Short mmCIF file of C-alpha atoms and ligand atoms in Angstrom, two decimals:
data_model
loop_
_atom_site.label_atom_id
_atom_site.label_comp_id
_atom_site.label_asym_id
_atom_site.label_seq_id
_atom_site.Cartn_x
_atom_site.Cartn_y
_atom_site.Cartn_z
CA UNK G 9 0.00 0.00 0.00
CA UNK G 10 2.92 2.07 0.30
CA UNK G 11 4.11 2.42 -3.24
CA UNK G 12 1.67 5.21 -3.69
CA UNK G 13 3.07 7.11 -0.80
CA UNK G 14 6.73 7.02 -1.10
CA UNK G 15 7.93 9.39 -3.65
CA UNK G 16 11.35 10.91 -4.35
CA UNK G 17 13.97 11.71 -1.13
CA UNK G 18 16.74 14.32 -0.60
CA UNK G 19 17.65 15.17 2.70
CA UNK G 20 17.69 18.38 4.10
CA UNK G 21 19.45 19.79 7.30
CA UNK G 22 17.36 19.81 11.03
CA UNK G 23 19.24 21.49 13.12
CA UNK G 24 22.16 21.99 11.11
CA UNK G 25 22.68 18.16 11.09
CA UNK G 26 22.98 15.95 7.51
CA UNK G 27 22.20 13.08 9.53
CA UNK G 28 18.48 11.67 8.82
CA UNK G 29 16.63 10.61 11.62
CA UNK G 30 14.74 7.40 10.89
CA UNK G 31 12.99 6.31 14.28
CA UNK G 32 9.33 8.34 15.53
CA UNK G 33 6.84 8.42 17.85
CA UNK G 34 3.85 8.31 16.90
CA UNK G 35 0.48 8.25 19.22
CA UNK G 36 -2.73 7.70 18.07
CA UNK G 37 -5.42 8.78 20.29
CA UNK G 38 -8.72 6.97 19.77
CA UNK G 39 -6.61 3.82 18.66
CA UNK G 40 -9.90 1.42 20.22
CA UNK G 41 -11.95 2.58 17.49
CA UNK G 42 -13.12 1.70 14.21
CA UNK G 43 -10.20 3.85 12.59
CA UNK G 44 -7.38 3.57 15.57
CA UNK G 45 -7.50 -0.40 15.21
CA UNK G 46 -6.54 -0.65 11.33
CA UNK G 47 -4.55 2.76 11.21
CA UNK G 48 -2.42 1.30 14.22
CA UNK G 49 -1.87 -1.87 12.44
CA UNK G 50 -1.06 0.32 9.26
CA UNK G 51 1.39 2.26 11.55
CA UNK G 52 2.57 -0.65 12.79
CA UNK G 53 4.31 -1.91 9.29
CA UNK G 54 5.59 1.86 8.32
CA UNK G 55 9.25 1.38 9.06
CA UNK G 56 9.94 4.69 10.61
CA UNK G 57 7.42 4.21 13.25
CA UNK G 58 9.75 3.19 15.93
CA UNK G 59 7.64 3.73 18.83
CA UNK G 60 3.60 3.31 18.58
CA UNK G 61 1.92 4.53 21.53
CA UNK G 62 -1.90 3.78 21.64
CA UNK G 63 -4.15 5.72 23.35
CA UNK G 64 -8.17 5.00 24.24
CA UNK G 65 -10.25 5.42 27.02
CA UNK G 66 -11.27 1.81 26.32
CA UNK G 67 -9.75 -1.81 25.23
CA UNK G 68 -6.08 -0.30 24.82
CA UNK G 69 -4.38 -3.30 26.30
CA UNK G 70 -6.26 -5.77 24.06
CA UNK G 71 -5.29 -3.57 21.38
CA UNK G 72 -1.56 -3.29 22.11
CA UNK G 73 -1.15 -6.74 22.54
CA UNK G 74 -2.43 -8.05 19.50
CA UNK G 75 -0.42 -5.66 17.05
CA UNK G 76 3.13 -6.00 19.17
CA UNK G 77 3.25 -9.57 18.05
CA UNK G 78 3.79 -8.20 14.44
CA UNK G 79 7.04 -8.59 13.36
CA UNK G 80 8.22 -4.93 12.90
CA UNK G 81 10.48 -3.10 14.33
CA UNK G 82 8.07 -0.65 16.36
CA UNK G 83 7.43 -1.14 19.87
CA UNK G 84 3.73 -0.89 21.09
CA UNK G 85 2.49 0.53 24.26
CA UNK G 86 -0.96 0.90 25.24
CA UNK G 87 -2.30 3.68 27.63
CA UNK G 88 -5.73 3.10 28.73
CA UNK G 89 -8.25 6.23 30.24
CA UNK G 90 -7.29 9.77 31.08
CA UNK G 91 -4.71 8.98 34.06
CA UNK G 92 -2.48 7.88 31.19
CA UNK G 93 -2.95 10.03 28.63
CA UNK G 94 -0.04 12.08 29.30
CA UNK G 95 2.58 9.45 29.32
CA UNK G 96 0.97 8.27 26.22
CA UNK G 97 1.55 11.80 24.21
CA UNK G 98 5.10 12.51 25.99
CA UNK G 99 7.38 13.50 23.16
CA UNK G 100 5.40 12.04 20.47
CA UNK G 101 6.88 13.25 16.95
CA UNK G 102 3.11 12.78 15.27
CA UNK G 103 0.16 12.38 17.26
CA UNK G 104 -2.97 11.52 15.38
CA UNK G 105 -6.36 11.91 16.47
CA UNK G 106 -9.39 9.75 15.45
CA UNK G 107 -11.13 9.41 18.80
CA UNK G 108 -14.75 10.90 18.96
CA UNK G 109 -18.12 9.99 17.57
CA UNK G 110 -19.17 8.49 14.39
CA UNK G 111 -22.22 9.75 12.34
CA UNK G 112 -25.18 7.71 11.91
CA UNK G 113 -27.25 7.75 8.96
CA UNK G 114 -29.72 11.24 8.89
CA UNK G 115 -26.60 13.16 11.11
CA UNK G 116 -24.52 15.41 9.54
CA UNK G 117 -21.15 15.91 10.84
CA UNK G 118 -21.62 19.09 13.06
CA UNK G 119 -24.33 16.87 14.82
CA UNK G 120 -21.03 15.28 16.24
CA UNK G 121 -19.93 18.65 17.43
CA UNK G 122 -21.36 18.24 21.02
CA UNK G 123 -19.87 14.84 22.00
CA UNK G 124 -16.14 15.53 19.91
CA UNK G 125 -15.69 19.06 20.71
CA UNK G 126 -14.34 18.35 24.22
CA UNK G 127 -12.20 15.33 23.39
CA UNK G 128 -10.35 17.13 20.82
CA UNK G 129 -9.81 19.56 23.16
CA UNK G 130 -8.87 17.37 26.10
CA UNK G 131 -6.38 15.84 23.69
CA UNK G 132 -4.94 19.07 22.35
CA UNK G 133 -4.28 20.04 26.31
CA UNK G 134 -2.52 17.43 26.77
CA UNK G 135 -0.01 17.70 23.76
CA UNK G 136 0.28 21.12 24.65
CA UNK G 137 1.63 19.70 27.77
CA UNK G 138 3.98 17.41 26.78
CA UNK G 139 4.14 17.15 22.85
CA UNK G 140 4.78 20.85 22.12
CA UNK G 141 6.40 19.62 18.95
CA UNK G 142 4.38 17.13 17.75
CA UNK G 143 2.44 17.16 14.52
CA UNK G 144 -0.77 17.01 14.93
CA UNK G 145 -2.99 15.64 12.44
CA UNK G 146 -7.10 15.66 13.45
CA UNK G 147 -9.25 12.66 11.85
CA UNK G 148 -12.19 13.68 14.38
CA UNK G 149 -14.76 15.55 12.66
CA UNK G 150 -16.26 18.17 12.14
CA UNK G 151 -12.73 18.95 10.92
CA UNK G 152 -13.66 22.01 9.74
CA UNK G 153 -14.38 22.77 13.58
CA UNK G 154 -11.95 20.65 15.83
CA UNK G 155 -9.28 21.73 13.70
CA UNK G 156 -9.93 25.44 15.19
CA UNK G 157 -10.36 24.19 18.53
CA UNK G 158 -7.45 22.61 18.65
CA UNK G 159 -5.94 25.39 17.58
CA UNK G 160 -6.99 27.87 20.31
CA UNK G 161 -5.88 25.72 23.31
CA UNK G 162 -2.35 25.22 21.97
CA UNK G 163 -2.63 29.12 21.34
CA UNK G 164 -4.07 29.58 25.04
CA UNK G 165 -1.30 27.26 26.57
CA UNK G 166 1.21 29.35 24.56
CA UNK G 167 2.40 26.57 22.50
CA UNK G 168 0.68 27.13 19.36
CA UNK G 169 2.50 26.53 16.50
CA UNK G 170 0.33 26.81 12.85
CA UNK G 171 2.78 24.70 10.98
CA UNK G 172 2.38 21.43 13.16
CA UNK G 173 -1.78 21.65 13.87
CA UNK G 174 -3.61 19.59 10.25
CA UNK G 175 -7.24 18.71 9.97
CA UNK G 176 -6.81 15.34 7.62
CA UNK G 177 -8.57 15.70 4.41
CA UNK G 178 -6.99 13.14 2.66
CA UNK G 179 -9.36 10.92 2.66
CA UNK G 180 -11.10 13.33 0.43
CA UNK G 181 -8.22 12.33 -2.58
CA UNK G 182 -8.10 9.00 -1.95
CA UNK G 183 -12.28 9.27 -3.00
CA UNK G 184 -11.65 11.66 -6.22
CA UNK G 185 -8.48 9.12 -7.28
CA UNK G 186 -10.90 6.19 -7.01
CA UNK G 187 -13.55 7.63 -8.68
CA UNK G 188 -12.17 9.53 -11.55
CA UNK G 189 -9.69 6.67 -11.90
CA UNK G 190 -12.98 4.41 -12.41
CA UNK G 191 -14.63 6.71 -14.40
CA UNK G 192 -11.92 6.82 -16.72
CA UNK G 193 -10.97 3.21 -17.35
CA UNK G 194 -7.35 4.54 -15.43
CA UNK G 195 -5.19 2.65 -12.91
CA UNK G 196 -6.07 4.93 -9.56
CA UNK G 197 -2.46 4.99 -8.86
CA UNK G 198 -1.79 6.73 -11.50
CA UNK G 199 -4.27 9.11 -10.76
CA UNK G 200 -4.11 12.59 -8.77
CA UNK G 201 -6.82 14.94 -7.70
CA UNK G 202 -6.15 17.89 -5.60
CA UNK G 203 -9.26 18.51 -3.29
CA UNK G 204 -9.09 21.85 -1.32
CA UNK G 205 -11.59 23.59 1.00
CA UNK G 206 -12.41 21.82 4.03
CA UNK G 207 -13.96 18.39 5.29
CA UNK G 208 -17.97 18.38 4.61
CA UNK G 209 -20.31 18.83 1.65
CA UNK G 210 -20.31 21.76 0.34
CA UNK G 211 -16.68 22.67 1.73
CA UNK G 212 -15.20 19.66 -0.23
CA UNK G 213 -14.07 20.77 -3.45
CA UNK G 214 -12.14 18.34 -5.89
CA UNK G 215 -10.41 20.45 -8.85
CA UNK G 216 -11.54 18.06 -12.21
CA UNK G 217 -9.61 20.19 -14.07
CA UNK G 218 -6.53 19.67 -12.57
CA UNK G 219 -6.39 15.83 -12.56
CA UNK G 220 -3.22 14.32 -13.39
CA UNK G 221 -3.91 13.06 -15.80
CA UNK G 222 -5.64 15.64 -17.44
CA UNK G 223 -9.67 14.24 -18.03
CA UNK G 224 -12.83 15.89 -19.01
CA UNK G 225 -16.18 15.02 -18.43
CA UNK G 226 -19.22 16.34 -19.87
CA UNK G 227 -21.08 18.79 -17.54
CA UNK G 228 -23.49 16.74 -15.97
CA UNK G 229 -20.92 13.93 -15.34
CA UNK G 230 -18.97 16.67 -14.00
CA UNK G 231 -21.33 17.79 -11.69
CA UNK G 232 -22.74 14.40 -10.50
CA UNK G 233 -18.88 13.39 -9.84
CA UNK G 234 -18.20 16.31 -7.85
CA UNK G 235 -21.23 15.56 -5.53
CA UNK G 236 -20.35 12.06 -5.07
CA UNK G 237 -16.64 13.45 -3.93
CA UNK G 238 -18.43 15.78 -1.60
CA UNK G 239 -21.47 13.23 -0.32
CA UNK G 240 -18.72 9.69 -0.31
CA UNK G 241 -18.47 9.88 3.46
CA UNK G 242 -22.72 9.91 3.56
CA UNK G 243 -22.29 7.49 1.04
CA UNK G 244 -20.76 4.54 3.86
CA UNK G 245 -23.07 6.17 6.38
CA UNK G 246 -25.67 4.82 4.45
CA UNK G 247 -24.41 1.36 3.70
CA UNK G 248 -22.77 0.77 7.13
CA UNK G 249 -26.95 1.48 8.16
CA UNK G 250 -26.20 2.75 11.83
CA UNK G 251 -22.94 0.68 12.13
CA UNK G 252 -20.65 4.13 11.87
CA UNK G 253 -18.98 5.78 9.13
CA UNK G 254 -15.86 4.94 6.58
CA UNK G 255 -13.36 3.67 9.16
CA UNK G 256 -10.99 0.94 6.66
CA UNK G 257 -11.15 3.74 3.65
CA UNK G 258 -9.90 6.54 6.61
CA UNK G 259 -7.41 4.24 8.05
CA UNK G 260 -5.73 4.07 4.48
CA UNK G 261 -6.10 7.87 4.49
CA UNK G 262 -4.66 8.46 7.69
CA UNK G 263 -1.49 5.98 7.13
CA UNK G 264 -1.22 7.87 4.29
CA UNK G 265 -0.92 11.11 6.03
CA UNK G 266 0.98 10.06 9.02
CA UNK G 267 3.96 8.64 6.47
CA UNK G 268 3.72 11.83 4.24
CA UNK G 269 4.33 13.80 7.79
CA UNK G 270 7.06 11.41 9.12
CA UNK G 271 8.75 11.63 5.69
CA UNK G 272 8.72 15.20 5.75
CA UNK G 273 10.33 14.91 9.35
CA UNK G 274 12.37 12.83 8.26
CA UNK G 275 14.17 15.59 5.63
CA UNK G 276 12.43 13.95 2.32
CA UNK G 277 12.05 16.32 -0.09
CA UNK G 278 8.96 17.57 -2.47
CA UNK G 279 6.69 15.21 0.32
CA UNK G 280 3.48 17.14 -0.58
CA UNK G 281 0.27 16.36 1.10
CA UNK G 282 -2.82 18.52 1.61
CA UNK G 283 -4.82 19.52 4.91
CA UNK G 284 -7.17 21.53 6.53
CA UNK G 285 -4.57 24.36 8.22
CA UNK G 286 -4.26 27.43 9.11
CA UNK G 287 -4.44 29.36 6.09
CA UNK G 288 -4.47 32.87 4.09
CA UNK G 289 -5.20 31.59 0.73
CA UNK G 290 -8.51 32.51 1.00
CA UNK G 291 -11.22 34.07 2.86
CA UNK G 292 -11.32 31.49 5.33
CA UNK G 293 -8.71 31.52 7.95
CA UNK G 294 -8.70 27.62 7.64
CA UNK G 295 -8.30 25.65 4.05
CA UNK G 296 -7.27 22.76 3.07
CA UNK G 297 -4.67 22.73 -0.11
CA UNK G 298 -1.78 20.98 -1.27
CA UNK G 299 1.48 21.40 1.90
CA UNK G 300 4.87 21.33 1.18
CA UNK G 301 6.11 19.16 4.12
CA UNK G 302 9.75 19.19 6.26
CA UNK G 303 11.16 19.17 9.25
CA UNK G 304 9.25 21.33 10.97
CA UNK G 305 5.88 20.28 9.70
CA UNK G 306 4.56 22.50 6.78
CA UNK G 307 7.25 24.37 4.76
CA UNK G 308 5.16 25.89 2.33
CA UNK G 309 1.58 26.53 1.40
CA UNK G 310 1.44 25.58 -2.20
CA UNK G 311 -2.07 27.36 -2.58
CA UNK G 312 -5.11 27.44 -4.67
CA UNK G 313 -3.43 27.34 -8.26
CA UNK G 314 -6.00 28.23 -11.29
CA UNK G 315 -9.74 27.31 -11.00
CA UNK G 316 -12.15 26.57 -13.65
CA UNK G 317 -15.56 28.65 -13.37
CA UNK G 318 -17.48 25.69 -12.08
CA UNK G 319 -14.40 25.46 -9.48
CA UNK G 320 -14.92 29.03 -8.86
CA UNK G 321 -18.60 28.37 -8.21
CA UNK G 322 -17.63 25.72 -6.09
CA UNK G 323 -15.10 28.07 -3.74
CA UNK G 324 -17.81 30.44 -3.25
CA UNK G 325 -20.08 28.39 -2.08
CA UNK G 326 -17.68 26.82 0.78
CA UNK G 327 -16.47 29.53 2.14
CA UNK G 328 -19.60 30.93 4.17
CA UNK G 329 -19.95 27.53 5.45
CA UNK G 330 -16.39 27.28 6.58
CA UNK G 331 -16.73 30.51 8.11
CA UNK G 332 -19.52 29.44 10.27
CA UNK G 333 -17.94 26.16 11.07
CA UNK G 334 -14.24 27.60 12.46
CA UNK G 335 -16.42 30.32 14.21
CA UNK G 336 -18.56 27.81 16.30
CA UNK G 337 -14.75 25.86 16.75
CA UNK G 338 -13.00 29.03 18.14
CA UNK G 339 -16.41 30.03 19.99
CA UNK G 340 -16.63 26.79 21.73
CA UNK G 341 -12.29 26.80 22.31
CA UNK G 342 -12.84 30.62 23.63
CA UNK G 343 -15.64 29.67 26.12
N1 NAD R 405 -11.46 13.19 8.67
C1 NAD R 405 -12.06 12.24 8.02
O1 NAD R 405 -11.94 12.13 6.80
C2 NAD R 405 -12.86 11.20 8.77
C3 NAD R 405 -13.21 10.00 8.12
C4 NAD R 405 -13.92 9.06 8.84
C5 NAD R 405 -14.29 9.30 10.17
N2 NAD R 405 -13.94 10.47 10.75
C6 NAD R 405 -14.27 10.75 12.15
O2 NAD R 405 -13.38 10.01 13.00
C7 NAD R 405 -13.99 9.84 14.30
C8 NAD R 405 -13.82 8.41 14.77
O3 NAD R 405 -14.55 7.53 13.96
P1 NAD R 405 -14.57 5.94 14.28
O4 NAD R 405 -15.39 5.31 13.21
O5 NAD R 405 -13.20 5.44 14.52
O6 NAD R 405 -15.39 5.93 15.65
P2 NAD R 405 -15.41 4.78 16.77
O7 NAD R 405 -16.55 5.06 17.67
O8 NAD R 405 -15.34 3.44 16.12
O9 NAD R 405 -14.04 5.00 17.54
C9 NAD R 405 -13.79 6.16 18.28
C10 NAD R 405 -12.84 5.80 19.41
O10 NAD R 405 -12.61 6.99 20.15
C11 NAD R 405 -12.52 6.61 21.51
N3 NAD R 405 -12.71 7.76 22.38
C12 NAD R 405 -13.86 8.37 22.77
N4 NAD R 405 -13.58 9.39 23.60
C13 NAD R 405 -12.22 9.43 23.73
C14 NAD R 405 -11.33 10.25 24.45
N5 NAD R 405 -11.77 11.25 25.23
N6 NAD R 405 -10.01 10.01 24.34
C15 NAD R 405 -9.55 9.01 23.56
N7 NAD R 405 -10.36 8.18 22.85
C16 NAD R 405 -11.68 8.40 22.95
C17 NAD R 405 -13.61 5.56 21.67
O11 NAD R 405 -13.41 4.80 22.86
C18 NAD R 405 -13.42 4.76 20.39
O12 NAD R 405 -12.50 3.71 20.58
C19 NAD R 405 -15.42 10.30 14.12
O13 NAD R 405 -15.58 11.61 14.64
C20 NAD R 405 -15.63 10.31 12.62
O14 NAD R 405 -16.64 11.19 12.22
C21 NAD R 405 -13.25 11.43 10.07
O1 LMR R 406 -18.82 10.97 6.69
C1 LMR R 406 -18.44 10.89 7.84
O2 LMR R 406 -19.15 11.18 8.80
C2 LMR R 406 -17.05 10.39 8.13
C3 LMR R 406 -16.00 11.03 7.32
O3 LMR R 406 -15.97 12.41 7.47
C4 LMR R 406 -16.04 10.65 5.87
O4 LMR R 406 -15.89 11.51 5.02
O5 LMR R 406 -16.17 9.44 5.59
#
C-alpha cells in the first residue's frame, strides 16, 4: 500500500545536522476505534514508526497486545483512560487523532460537534503539555471545527504553532483518485486529484480540471462526480446502516498522512500532502490545499493554483460555510 506514498527523497538539514533521523513516535489517540484499530496496524508496518503509543479510554491493552506480536520493528504501548494520557503523548513526533463519535445515517457531521468538541480539546491540552512539537494531524470531525479548537488551546497554553496543527482531508483524494480513476478506465495509482476547502459537503471541493492526468467530463458527469466526492463519506453512512462511518477507507487515508508527515520529518524532499490548516489563501482563515512538508511540519503553502468557473462556483459556495464552522470551533475553544 505504500508504493503510492513514497515518492522521491533528498535530505535536508534539522538542526544543522545531515544526519536523517529514521525512528518516531507516533500516538494515536482513539486507537480502540473503528479507525485507531486498522490505522495502528497500518502504523505498525511503516518502518519509521519506531515507537507506537496507543491511546483509548477503552480496550487499549487488548489492542496493544495483539499488534506488538507483528514482526516490525516498532514497539507498542498501550495507555488506557485519562490517568495515562499524558505518558501516552510525551514527546510524540506525530500524534494523530481519530477518537470521537461516528455519524449515523440522517446526522450530519456538526451533529457530532457536542460529543467531539471536548475530546479534541482534552487531547490538544494534553499535547500542549507534553508534545509541544508534535504534529498534529485531526481525523475527528467536524474537521472544519476541531481543527480550530485545537488550535486555540495550543494558542491559550502558549504553545501554538500553525505549521504542526492539520485537519486530515486526505481521505477526500483517496475518493476523487478512485472515482475519476474508475470513471476513466485509469489505474487509480496513476491518478491525482487535488481537493481543497475543508472536510464536509459543500466545503469539499475536488479540482476536475486539474487531474493528473488531465480528463474531461461532460457537464453533468462533472457535476454528479463532484457531488459524489463531496457526499462519499454519507455514502458509507448509508451502507454501514447505523454501524458508523468509513473507518478501513480513513485508516488508508490516515497511514497515508501520518507517512507523508514522518517523511517530511524525516528531511524527504517535495513530500506534498494537503490539509485543513491554518491558512491565508482565502477568505477562510482555515483551508485545506496541497502542503509542502519538512522538518518542521509544513514548509510551504502551495495554494489554490487556477480554478475553472465551475471550481470558482464551487469556492464560493464553501467559504460561508467554513466561516460558520471555524467560528462555532473558536467560539466553543474561547468559552
Ligand atoms: N477526517 C475524516 O476524513 C474522517 C473519516 C472518517 C471518520 N472520521 C471521524 O473520526 C472519528 C472516529 O470515527 P470511528 O469510526 O473510529 O469511531 P469509533 O466510535 O469506532 O471510535 C472512536 C474511538 O474513540 C474513543 N474515544 C472516545 N472518547 C475518547 C477520548 N476522550 N479520548 C480518547 N479516545 C476516545 C472511543 O473509545 C473509540 O475507541 C469520528 O468523529 C468520525 O466522524 C473522520
Ligand atoms: O462521513 C463521515 O461522517 C465520516 C468522514 O468524514 C467521511 O468523510 O467518511
Amino acid at each position: 500500500m505504500f508504493s503510492r506514498l513514497v515518492r522521491p527523497t533528498l535530505v535536508s538539514a534539522r538542526n544543522f545536522s545531515t544526519s536523517k533521523q529514521n525512528n518516531f513516535k507516533v500516538a494515536v489517540a482513539g486507537a480502540s476505534g473503528g479507525i485507531g484499530q486498522p490505522l495502528s496496524l497500518l502504523l505498525k508496518v511503516n518502518p519509521l514508526v519506531t515507537e507506537l503509543s496507543l491511546y483509548d479510554i477503552v480496550h487499549t491493552p487488548g489492542v496493544a497486545a495483539d499488534l506488538s506480536h507483528i514482526e516490525t520493528v516498532g514497539k507498542v504501548k498501550g495507555y488506557n483512560g485519562p490517568e495515562n494520557l499524558l505518558e501516552a503523548l510525551r514527546n510524540a513526533d506525530v500524534i494523530i487523532i481519530p477518537a470521537g463519535v461516528p455519524r449515523k445515517p440522517g446526522m450530519t457531521r456538526d451533529d457530532l460537534f457536542n460529543t467531539n468538541a471536548g475530546i479534541v480539546r482534552d487531547l490538544a491540552k494534553a499535547a500542549a503539555e507534553v508534545a509541544p512539537k508534535a504534529l498534529i494531524g485531526i481525523i475527528t470531525n467536524p474537521v472544519n471545527s476541531t481543527v480550530p479548537i485545537a488550535c486555540e488551546v495550543l494558542k491559550q497554553a502558549g504553545k501554538f504553532d500553525p505549521k504542526r496543527v492539520f485537519g486530515v482531508t486526505s481521505l477526500d483524494i483517496v475518493r476523487a483518485n478512485t472515482f475519476i480513476a474508475e470513471g476513466k478506465g485509469l489505474n487509480p495509482k496513476d491518478v491525482s486529484i487535488p481537493v481543497i476547502g475543508g472536510h464536509s459537503g459543500v466545503t469539499i471541493i475536488p479540482l476536475i480540471s486539474r487531474a493528473t492526468p488531465s480528463v474531461s467530463f461532460p457537464e453533468d458527469q462533472l457535476k454528479a462526480l463532484t457531488t459524489r466526492i463531496q457526499e462519499a463519506g454519507t455514502e458509507v453512512v448509508k451502507a454501514k446502516a447505523g454501524a458508523g462511518s468509513a473507518t478501513l477507507s480513513m485508516a488508508y487515508a490516515g497511514a497515508r498522512f501520518a507517512n507523508s508527515l514522518l517523511r517530511g520529518l524525516k528531511g524527504e524532499s517535495n513530500v506534498i500532502e494537503p490539509a485543513y490548516v491554518v491558512s491565508d489563501v482565502t477568505e477562510s482563515e482555515y483551508f485545506s490545499t496541497p502542503l509542502l512538508l519538512g522538518k518542521n511540519g509544513i514548509e510551504k503553502n502551495l495554494g489554490l493554483g487556477k480554478l475553472s468557473d465551475y471550481e470558482q462556483q464551487l469556492l464560493k459556495a464553501a467559504i460561508p460555510e467554513l466561516k460558520k464552522n471555524i467560528k462555532a470551533g473558536v467560539d466553543f475553544a474561547k468559552k
